[in-house]
Amino acid sequence: MSAPPLFRPTPAAPAPGPPRRRISWAAPPVAGAAVLLSGAPVPSVVQGAGWVGHAFAVVAVVVTTGLLLRRAPGVAVLAAQLLAVLGLLTFLFTTHGVLGVLPGPAAFAELGDLLAGAAAQIDIGTAPIPATPEILLLLTAAFGLLAVAVYAIAVSAGAPAAAGLPLLAVFAVPAALAGHLLPWWAVAAAAAGYGLLLVGRGGAGRQLPAGLAVTAAAVAVALLLGSAATMVGTGGRVAGGSGGGGAGGAIGLNPFTALRGQLTQTGETELFRVSGLPRPQYLRALTLRDFVPSTGWQAGSPEPGVPLTGALPNDPTPPGDQAVVDVENVGFRDYWLPLYGVPQTVTGVTPDTWAFDVRSGTAHSSRPRREDSWRERALLPAPTAEELRAASGPARIDPAYLATTGVDPRVAALAADVTRDSRTDFDRAMALVDFFTGPRSPFHYSLRTAPGNGDDALVEFLTVGRTGYCEQFASAMAVMLRTVGVPARVAVGFTAGSDLGDHRLVTTADAHAWVEAYFPGYGWTAFDPTPLTDGRALVPPYVQQARDQAAGAGQQVVPDQTVPDQLPDTRTGAAQEPAAPAAAPAPGANRAQDSGFGPVLPLVLVAVVLLGLAPAGLRALIRRRRLAAVAEGGREAARAAWAELLAESADRGVPSPPSDTVRGAARRLVREHGLDADAQQALRQVVAAVEASWYGGRHPGAGELTAAVRQVRAAIAAGRRRTLRERLMPRSLLGRGRRDEAATPAG
């Protein structure tokens, strides 16, 4: 008697209902990568790399949550992702979270305070702003919400092209704030992220070549456009009017932050090539008039002024040297046009675009501009030390340049102590310069100092830190000059640069801030209290004359006193006590303030590992769930047994198309995996049970199929070993040849 055929014909399976849209396991990681790539412009508006760890962590949390809830409804996934983002923010930035990640009222209050602080910093900062805890919280929350939105659009809704809108937002905000600072690679990375999102969606395999071509073209265009936009500047934004600006209002962004960003950038960028200077000079871009104790130095909105291309008024006109200076602009674009000394005329700039404000001594425009070159006829003041001593006395000048409202009295007491032996305004200025730069000075120059020039930061700088860069030194000296009756302001621009023979080269490394004091008949006169040690220091002739005179007379150049550890407290008439030490920052703030990944790095590494192991782990959970259903028997046993055998086959590169019947799929398993006679007999048992369950309503008993399923699985596994990549990313979970279980008939 011949053996019966492997399978007898069976009735066709009833038509399945509408299949659910399958979500590829590759789609969520691709969406997360696109979000991170779209954040490439962030370094143009935020200092340091501390934000990178936070962005990676929150995107990993969103992606992992989506992967774990892949079969859940989209609304449930969205809600879970938002809760996960909130939990991460609570862990990173608060100290009152329940179990560290569950926010309570106190944690919400902390987050609210940090967000309010971020808004205040944005209001007075300019790109790139410091990566404070407040800014890091804002960035982390923004990346989290962006990742949730992109996941919902590109993965849950299956519309990756529409996800370009939120991705454009994260790119457009930095571009709007500091478009001239964006490097070419930031533009290219953002374009690549969007292209990756398009070609990485499920079912896009046939469109992969065209998608890659479109992405490559977008990256190429981005490279060309980005490489052409290498301008840098202060990025200060003028509020209150167009054209030359209106009266009132203020500079919306703090130029100190941009100055620091130029000094701390990894590469040195050429800005100007200057010829015609008879001696090294400061190149002034803008001046800061108003000192606000809570935030530091700010500049009032420029006056409408006069056209820069005409004759420029100046009052007073001090004695000095006339010079015709030619400036070739290599890489500077800004609201301000840097000028030397006391400008007389400026030619070569675009007509009707620049105005000159006599009060601030600056040329400004209504929007950032780049002029290729210009020629300035300038007066370079050259007073002597004796002339400036004789110029002491009341000055007809805006009282705002003497304002000290809100300045801590301890600062005024220190200034009075430093200048107690000085009889003229010039000698007071020299005493303060030597206080900061003299050989006995305890102050040191360093770019690693935390930003900040408000009143509290000023007191700490003068008493505790005594280390900073030009921002702190210029801020402190200008305030101290005002407290002793000398009109003062802070100037921001560049030092003299490098002498290359036929011209001077000014780069971003020459960005600087210094002090200008006003002397009747001589106008604004530069003093530099920053103890530079890199050869960029510029010593004006009158300062050197005063030092030579003091040395010739046997006087001490530095005031004969030590800097007190605590400034005298003159705010009350009571007995003076040492100032209380600064309160330690909150632990939650310390977590976020690290300039690098800091304590976030372990979290990031754990998230990466979990993200890599998630597919394999979930496949193991699904296998265990199916085998448990097979062992239990009943309604779900046959369905679970058949689904597991198909998944085991798909994991080893033999998928079963949805069009296959049960027996057709079984014949494919026998043929492709080379099942032996025992395995074929076990497969017959499983197929018979599946058909009986689906079409006859007779379901397997407990344990009836366990041995058969185990034997077929072992035979399939023996036919082909999987690579490590296939183990970590099982094919049955990636949508490649996977048969939708929802399409199988119900028993």
mmCIF file with all atom_site columns, N, CA, C and O in Angstrom, residues 704-729:
data_model
loop_
_atom_site.group_PDB
_atom_site.id
_atom_site.type_symbol
_atom_site.label_atom_id
_atom_site.label_alt_id
_atom_site.label_comp_id
_atom_site.label_asym_id
_atom_site.label_entity_id
_atom_site.label_seq_id
_atom_site.pdbx_PDB_ins_code
_atom_site.Cartn_x
_atom_site.Cartn_y
_atom_site.Cartn_z
_atom_site.occupancy
_atom_site.B_iso_or_equiv
_atom_site.pdbx_formal_charge
_atom_site.auth_seq_id
_atom_site.auth_comp_id
_atom_site.auth_asym_id
_atom_site.auth_atom_id
_atom_site.pdbx_PDB_model_num
ATOM 1   N N  . GLU A 1 704 ? -1.227 18.536 23.661 1.00 0.00 ? 704 GLU A N  1
ATOM 2   C CA . GLU A 1 704 ? -1.372 17.658 22.514 1.00 0.00 ? 704 GLU A CA 1
ATOM 3   C C  . GLU A 1 704 ? -0.375 17.985 21.395 1.00 0.00 ? 704 GLU A C  1
ATOM 4   O O  . GLU A 1 704 ? 0.119  17.085 20.714 1.00 0.00 ? 704 GLU A O  1
ATOM 5   N N  . LEU A 1 705 ? -0.078 19.277 21.222 1.00 0.00 ? 705 LEU A N  1
ATOM 6   C CA . LEU A 1 705 ? 0.802  19.695 20.131 1.00 0.00 ? 705 LEU A CA 1
ATOM 7   C C  . LEU A 1 705 ? 2.211  20.063 20.595 1.00 0.00 ? 705 LEU A C  1
ATOM 8   O O  . LEU A 1 705 ? 3.051  20.415 19.764 1.00 0.00 ? 705 LEU A O  1
ATOM 9   N N  . THR A 1 706 ? 2.475  20.000 21.875 1.00 0.00 ? 706 THR A N  1
ATOM 10  C CA . THR A 1 706 ? 3.751  20.492 22.393 1.00 0.00 ? 706 THR A CA 1
ATOM 11  C C  . THR A 1 706 ? 4.939  19.769 21.767 1.00 0.00 ? 706 THR A C  1
ATOM 12  O O  . THR A 1 706 ? 5.886  20.389 21.268 1.00 0.00 ? 706 THR A O  1
ATOM 13  N N  . ALA A 1 707 ? 4.914  18.441 21.760 1.00 0.00 ? 707 ALA A N  1
ATOM 14  C CA . ALA A 1 707 ? 6.049  17.673 21.244 1.00 0.00 ? 707 ALA A CA 1
ATOM 15  C C  . ALA A 1 707 ? 6.217  17.888 19.744 1.00 0.00 ? 707 ALA A C  1
ATOM 16  O O  . ALA A 1 707 ? 7.345  18.020 19.236 1.00 0.00 ? 707 ALA A O  1
ATOM 17  N N  . ALA A 1 708 ? 5.093  17.946 19.013 1.00 0.00 ? 708 ALA A N  1
ATOM 18  C CA . ALA A 1 708 ? 5.176  18.119 17.560 1.00 0.00 ? 708 ALA A CA 1
ATOM 19  C C  . ALA A 1 708 ? 5.768  19.478 17.204 1.00 0.00 ? 708 ALA A C  1
ATOM 20  O O  . ALA A 1 708 ? 6.628  19.584 16.314 1.00 0.00 ? 708 ALA A O  1
ATOM 21  N N  . VAL A 1 709 ? 5.296  20.518 17.871 1.00 0.00 ? 709 VAL A N  1
ATOM 22  C CA . VAL A 1 709 ? 5.823  21.857 17.601 1.00 0.00 ? 709 VAL A CA 1
ATOM 23  C C  . VAL A 1 709 ? 7.306  21.921 17.940 1.00 0.00 ? 709 VAL A C  1
ATOM 24  O O  . VAL A 1 709 ? 8.114  22.488 17.183 1.00 0.00 ? 709 VAL A O  1
ATOM 25  N N  . ARG A 1 710 ? 7.697  21.303 19.050 1.00 0.00 ? 710 ARG A N  1
ATOM 26  C CA . ARG A 1 710 ? 9.105  21.320 19.444 1.00 0.00 ? 710 ARG A CA 1
ATOM 27  C C  . ARG A 1 710 ? 9.963  20.612 18.395 1.00 0.00 ? 710 ARG A C  1
ATOM 28  O O  . ARG A 1 710 ? 11.055 21.090 18.042 1.00 0.00 ? 710 ARG A O  1
ATOM 29  N N  . GLN A 1 711 ? 9.480  19.490 17.862 1.00 0.00 ? 711 GLN A N  1
ATOM 30  C CA . GLN A 1 711 ? 10.251 18.724 16.897 1.00 0.00 ? 711 GLN A CA 1
ATOM 31  C C  . GLN A 1 711 ? 10.402 19.495 15.574 1.00 0.00 ? 711 GLN A C  1
ATOM 32  O O  . GLN A 1 711 ? 11.484 19.537 14.985 1.00 0.00 ? 711 GLN A O  1
ATOM 33  N N  . VAL A 1 712 ? 9.330  20.134 15.108 1.00 0.00 ? 712 VAL A N  1
ATOM 34  C CA . VAL A 1 712 ? 9.411  20.895 13.858 1.00 0.00 ? 712 VAL A CA 1
ATOM 35  C C  . VAL A 1 712 ? 10.324 22.106 14.034 1.00 0.00 ? 712 VAL A C  1
ATOM 36  O O  . VAL A 1 712 ? 11.137 22.420 13.156 1.00 0.00 ? 712 VAL A O  1
ATOM 37  N N  . ARG A 1 713 ? 10.213 22.792 15.159 1.00 0.00 ? 713 ARG A N  1
ATOM 38  C CA . ARG A 1 713 ? 11.073 23.953 15.417 1.00 0.00 ? 713 ARG A CA 1
ATOM 39  C C  . ARG A 1 713 ? 12.542 23.542 15.420 1.00 0.00 ? 713 ARG A C  1
ATOM 40  O O  . ARG A 1 713 ? 13.397 24.241 14.852 1.00 0.00 ? 713 ARG A O  1
ATOM 41  N N  . ALA A 1 714 ? 12.834 22.416 16.059 1.00 0.00 ? 714 ALA A N  1
ATOM 42  C CA . ALA A 1 714 ? 14.225 21.949 16.118 1.00 0.00 ? 714 ALA A CA 1
ATOM 43  C C  . ALA A 1 714 ? 14.743 21.601 14.732 1.00 0.00 ? 714 ALA A C  1
ATOM 44  O O  . ALA A 1 714 ? 15.902 21.890 14.387 1.00 0.00 ? 714 ALA A O  1
ATOM 45  N N  . ALA A 1 715 ? 13.896 21.011 13.900 1.00 0.00 ? 715 ALA A N  1
ATOM 46  C CA . ALA A 1 715 ? 14.327 20.655 12.554 1.00 0.00 ? 715 ALA A CA 1
ATOM 47  C C  . ALA A 1 715 ? 14.575 21.902 11.705 1.00 0.00 ? 715 ALA A C  1
ATOM 48  O O  . ALA A 1 715 ? 15.529 21.960 10.923 1.00 0.00 ? 715 ALA A O  1
ATOM 49  N N  . ILE A 1 716 ? 13.715 22.896 11.834 1.00 0.00 ? 716 ILE A N  1
ATOM 50  C CA . ILE A 1 716 ? 13.913 24.152 11.094 1.00 0.00 ? 716 ILE A CA 1
ATOM 51  C C  . ILE A 1 716 ? 15.206 24.825 11.541 1.00 0.00 ? 716 ILE A C  1
ATOM 52  O O  . ILE A 1 716 ? 15.999 25.312 10.727 1.00 0.00 ? 716 ILE A O  1
ATOM 53  N N  . ALA A 1 717 ? 15.450 24.859 12.863 1.00 0.00 ? 717 ALA A N  1
ATOM 54  C CA . ALA A 1 717 ? 16.653 25.505 13.398 1.00 0.00 ? 717 ALA A CA 1
ATOM 55  C C  . ALA A 1 717 ? 17.913 24.775 12.962 1.00 0.00 ? 717 ALA A C  1
ATOM 56  O O  . ALA A 1 717 ? 18.962 25.400 12.752 1.00 0.00 ? 717 ALA A O  1
ATOM 57  N N  . ALA A 1 718 ? 17.829 23.433 12.816 1.00 0.00 ? 718 ALA A N  1
ATOM 58  C CA . ALA A 1 718 ? 19.019 22.668 12.447 1.00 0.00 ? 718 ALA A CA 1
ATOM 59  C C  . ALA A 1 718 ? 19.418 22.914 11.005 1.00 0.00 ? 718 ALA A C  1
ATOM 60  O O  . ALA A 1 718 ? 20.581 22.709 10.630 1.00 0.00 ? 718 ALA A O  1
ATOM 61  N N  . GLY A 1 719 ? 18.473 23.354 10.173 1.00 0.00 ? 719 GLY A N  1
ATOM 62  C CA . GLY A 1 719 ? 18.780 23.536 8.766  1.00 0.00 ? 719 GLY A CA 1
ATOM 63  C C  . GLY A 1 719 ? 19.629 24.750 8.474  1.00 0.00 ? 719 GLY A C  1
ATOM 64  O O  . GLY A 1 719 ? 20.364 24.771 7.482  1.00 0.00 ? 719 GLY A O  1
ATOM 65  N N  . ARG A 1 720 ? 19.587 25.773 9.315  1.00 0.00 ? 720 ARG A N  1
ATOM 66  C CA . ARG A 1 720 ? 20.358 26.994 9.042  1.00 0.00 ? 720 ARG A CA 1
ATOM 67  C C  . ARG A 1 720 ? 20.570 27.762 10.335 1.00 0.00 ? 720 ARG A C  1
ATOM 68  O O  . ARG A 1 720 ? 19.627 28.085 11.040 1.00 0.00 ? 720 ARG A O  1
ATOM 69  N N  . ARG A 1 721 ? 21.860 28.052 10.615 1.00 0.00 ? 721 ARG A N  1
ATOM 70  C CA . ARG A 1 721 ? 22.176 28.822 11.815 1.00 0.00 ? 721 ARG A CA 1
ATOM 71  C C  . ARG A 1 721 ? 22.056 30.306 11.493 1.00 0.00 ? 721 ARG A C  1
ATOM 72  O O  . ARG A 1 721 ? 22.385 30.759 10.397 1.00 0.00 ? 721 ARG A O  1
ATOM 73  N N  . ARG A 1 722 ? 21.611 31.079 12.480 1.00 0.00 ? 722 ARG A N  1
ATOM 74  C CA . ARG A 1 722 ? 21.418 32.522 12.283 1.00 0.00 ? 722 ARG A CA 1
ATOM 75  C C  . ARG A 1 722 ? 22.682 33.295 12.663 1.00 0.00 ? 722 ARG A C  1
ATOM 76  O O  . ARG A 1 722 ? 23.421 32.899 13.565 1.00 0.00 ? 722 ARG A O  1
ATOM 77  N N  . THR A 1 723 ? 22.902 34.410 11.973 1.00 0.00 ? 723 THR A N  1
ATOM 78  C CA . THR A 1 723 ? 24.004 35.305 12.333 1.00 0.00 ? 723 THR A CA 1
ATOM 79  C C  . THR A 1 723 ? 23.616 36.105 13.562 1.00 0.00 ? 723 THR A C  1
ATOM 80  O O  . THR A 1 723 ? 22.447 36.123 13.988 1.00 0.00 ? 723 THR A O  1
ATOM 81  N N  . LEU A 1 724 ? 24.615 36.803 14.145 1.00 0.00 ? 724 LEU A N  1
ATOM 82  C CA . LEU A 1 724 ? 24.331 37.632 15.319 1.00 0.00 ? 724 LEU A CA 1
ATOM 83  C C  . LEU A 1 724 ? 23.318 38.719 14.979 1.00 0.00 ? 724 LEU A C  1
ATOM 84  O O  . LEU A 1 724 ? 22.423 39.023 15.782 1.00 0.00 ? 724 LEU A O  1
ATOM 85  N N  . ARG A 1 725 ? 23.450 39.308 13.807 1.00 0.00 ? 725 ARG A N  1
ATOM 86  C CA . ARG A 1 725 ? 22.499 40.352 13.410 1.00 0.00 ? 725 ARG A CA 1
ATOM 87  C C  . ARG A 1 725 ? 21.086 39.789 13.314 1.00 0.00 ? 725 ARG A C  1
ATOM 88  O O  . ARG A 1 725 ? 20.117 40.431 13.728 1.00 0.00 ? 725 ARG A O  1
ATOM 89  N N  . GLU A 1 726 ? 20.948 38.584 12.762 1.00 0.00 ? 726 GLU A N  1
ATOM 90  C CA . GLU A 1 726 ? 19.623 37.979 12.644 1.00 0.00 ? 726 GLU A CA 1
ATOM 91  C C  . GLU A 1 726 ? 19.050 37.617 14.006 1.00 0.00 ? 726 GLU A C  1
ATOM 92  O O  . GLU A 1 726 ? 17.831 37.625 14.196 1.00 0.00 ? 726 GLU A O  1
ATOM 93  N N  . ARG A 1 727 ? 19.933 37.293 14.951 1.00 0.00 ? 727 ARG A N  1
ATOM 94  C CA . ARG A 1 727 ? 19.439 37.005 16.299 1.00 0.00 ? 727 ARG A CA 1
ATOM 95  C C  . ARG A 1 727 ? 18.953 38.280 16.985 1.00 0.00 ? 727 ARG A C  1
ATOM 96  O O  . ARG A 1 727 ? 17.941 38.266 17.688 1.00 0.00 ? 727 ARG A O  1
ATOM 97  N N  . LEU A 1 728 ? 19.720 39.388 16.813 1.00 0.00 ? 728 LEU A N  1
ATOM 98  C CA . LEU A 1 728 ? 19.334 40.644 17.450 1.00 0.00 ? 728 LEU A CA 1
ATOM 99  C C  . LEU A 1 728 ? 18.138 41.296 16.771 1.00 0.00 ? 728 LEU A C  1
ATOM 100 O O  . LEU A 1 728 ? 17.342 41.974 17.422 1.00 0.00 ? 728 LEU A O  1
ATOM 101 N N  . MET A 1 729 ? 18.007 41.100 15.460 1.00 0.00 ? 729 MET A N  1
ATOM 102 C CA . MET A 1 729 ? 16.913 41.709 14.701 1.00 0.00 ? 729 MET A CA 1
ATOM 103 C C  . MET A 1 729 ? 16.158 40.604 13.967 1.00 0.00 ? 729 MET A C  1
ATOM 104 O O  . MET A 1 729 ? 16.322 40.405 12.763 1.00 0.00 ? 729 MET A O  1
#
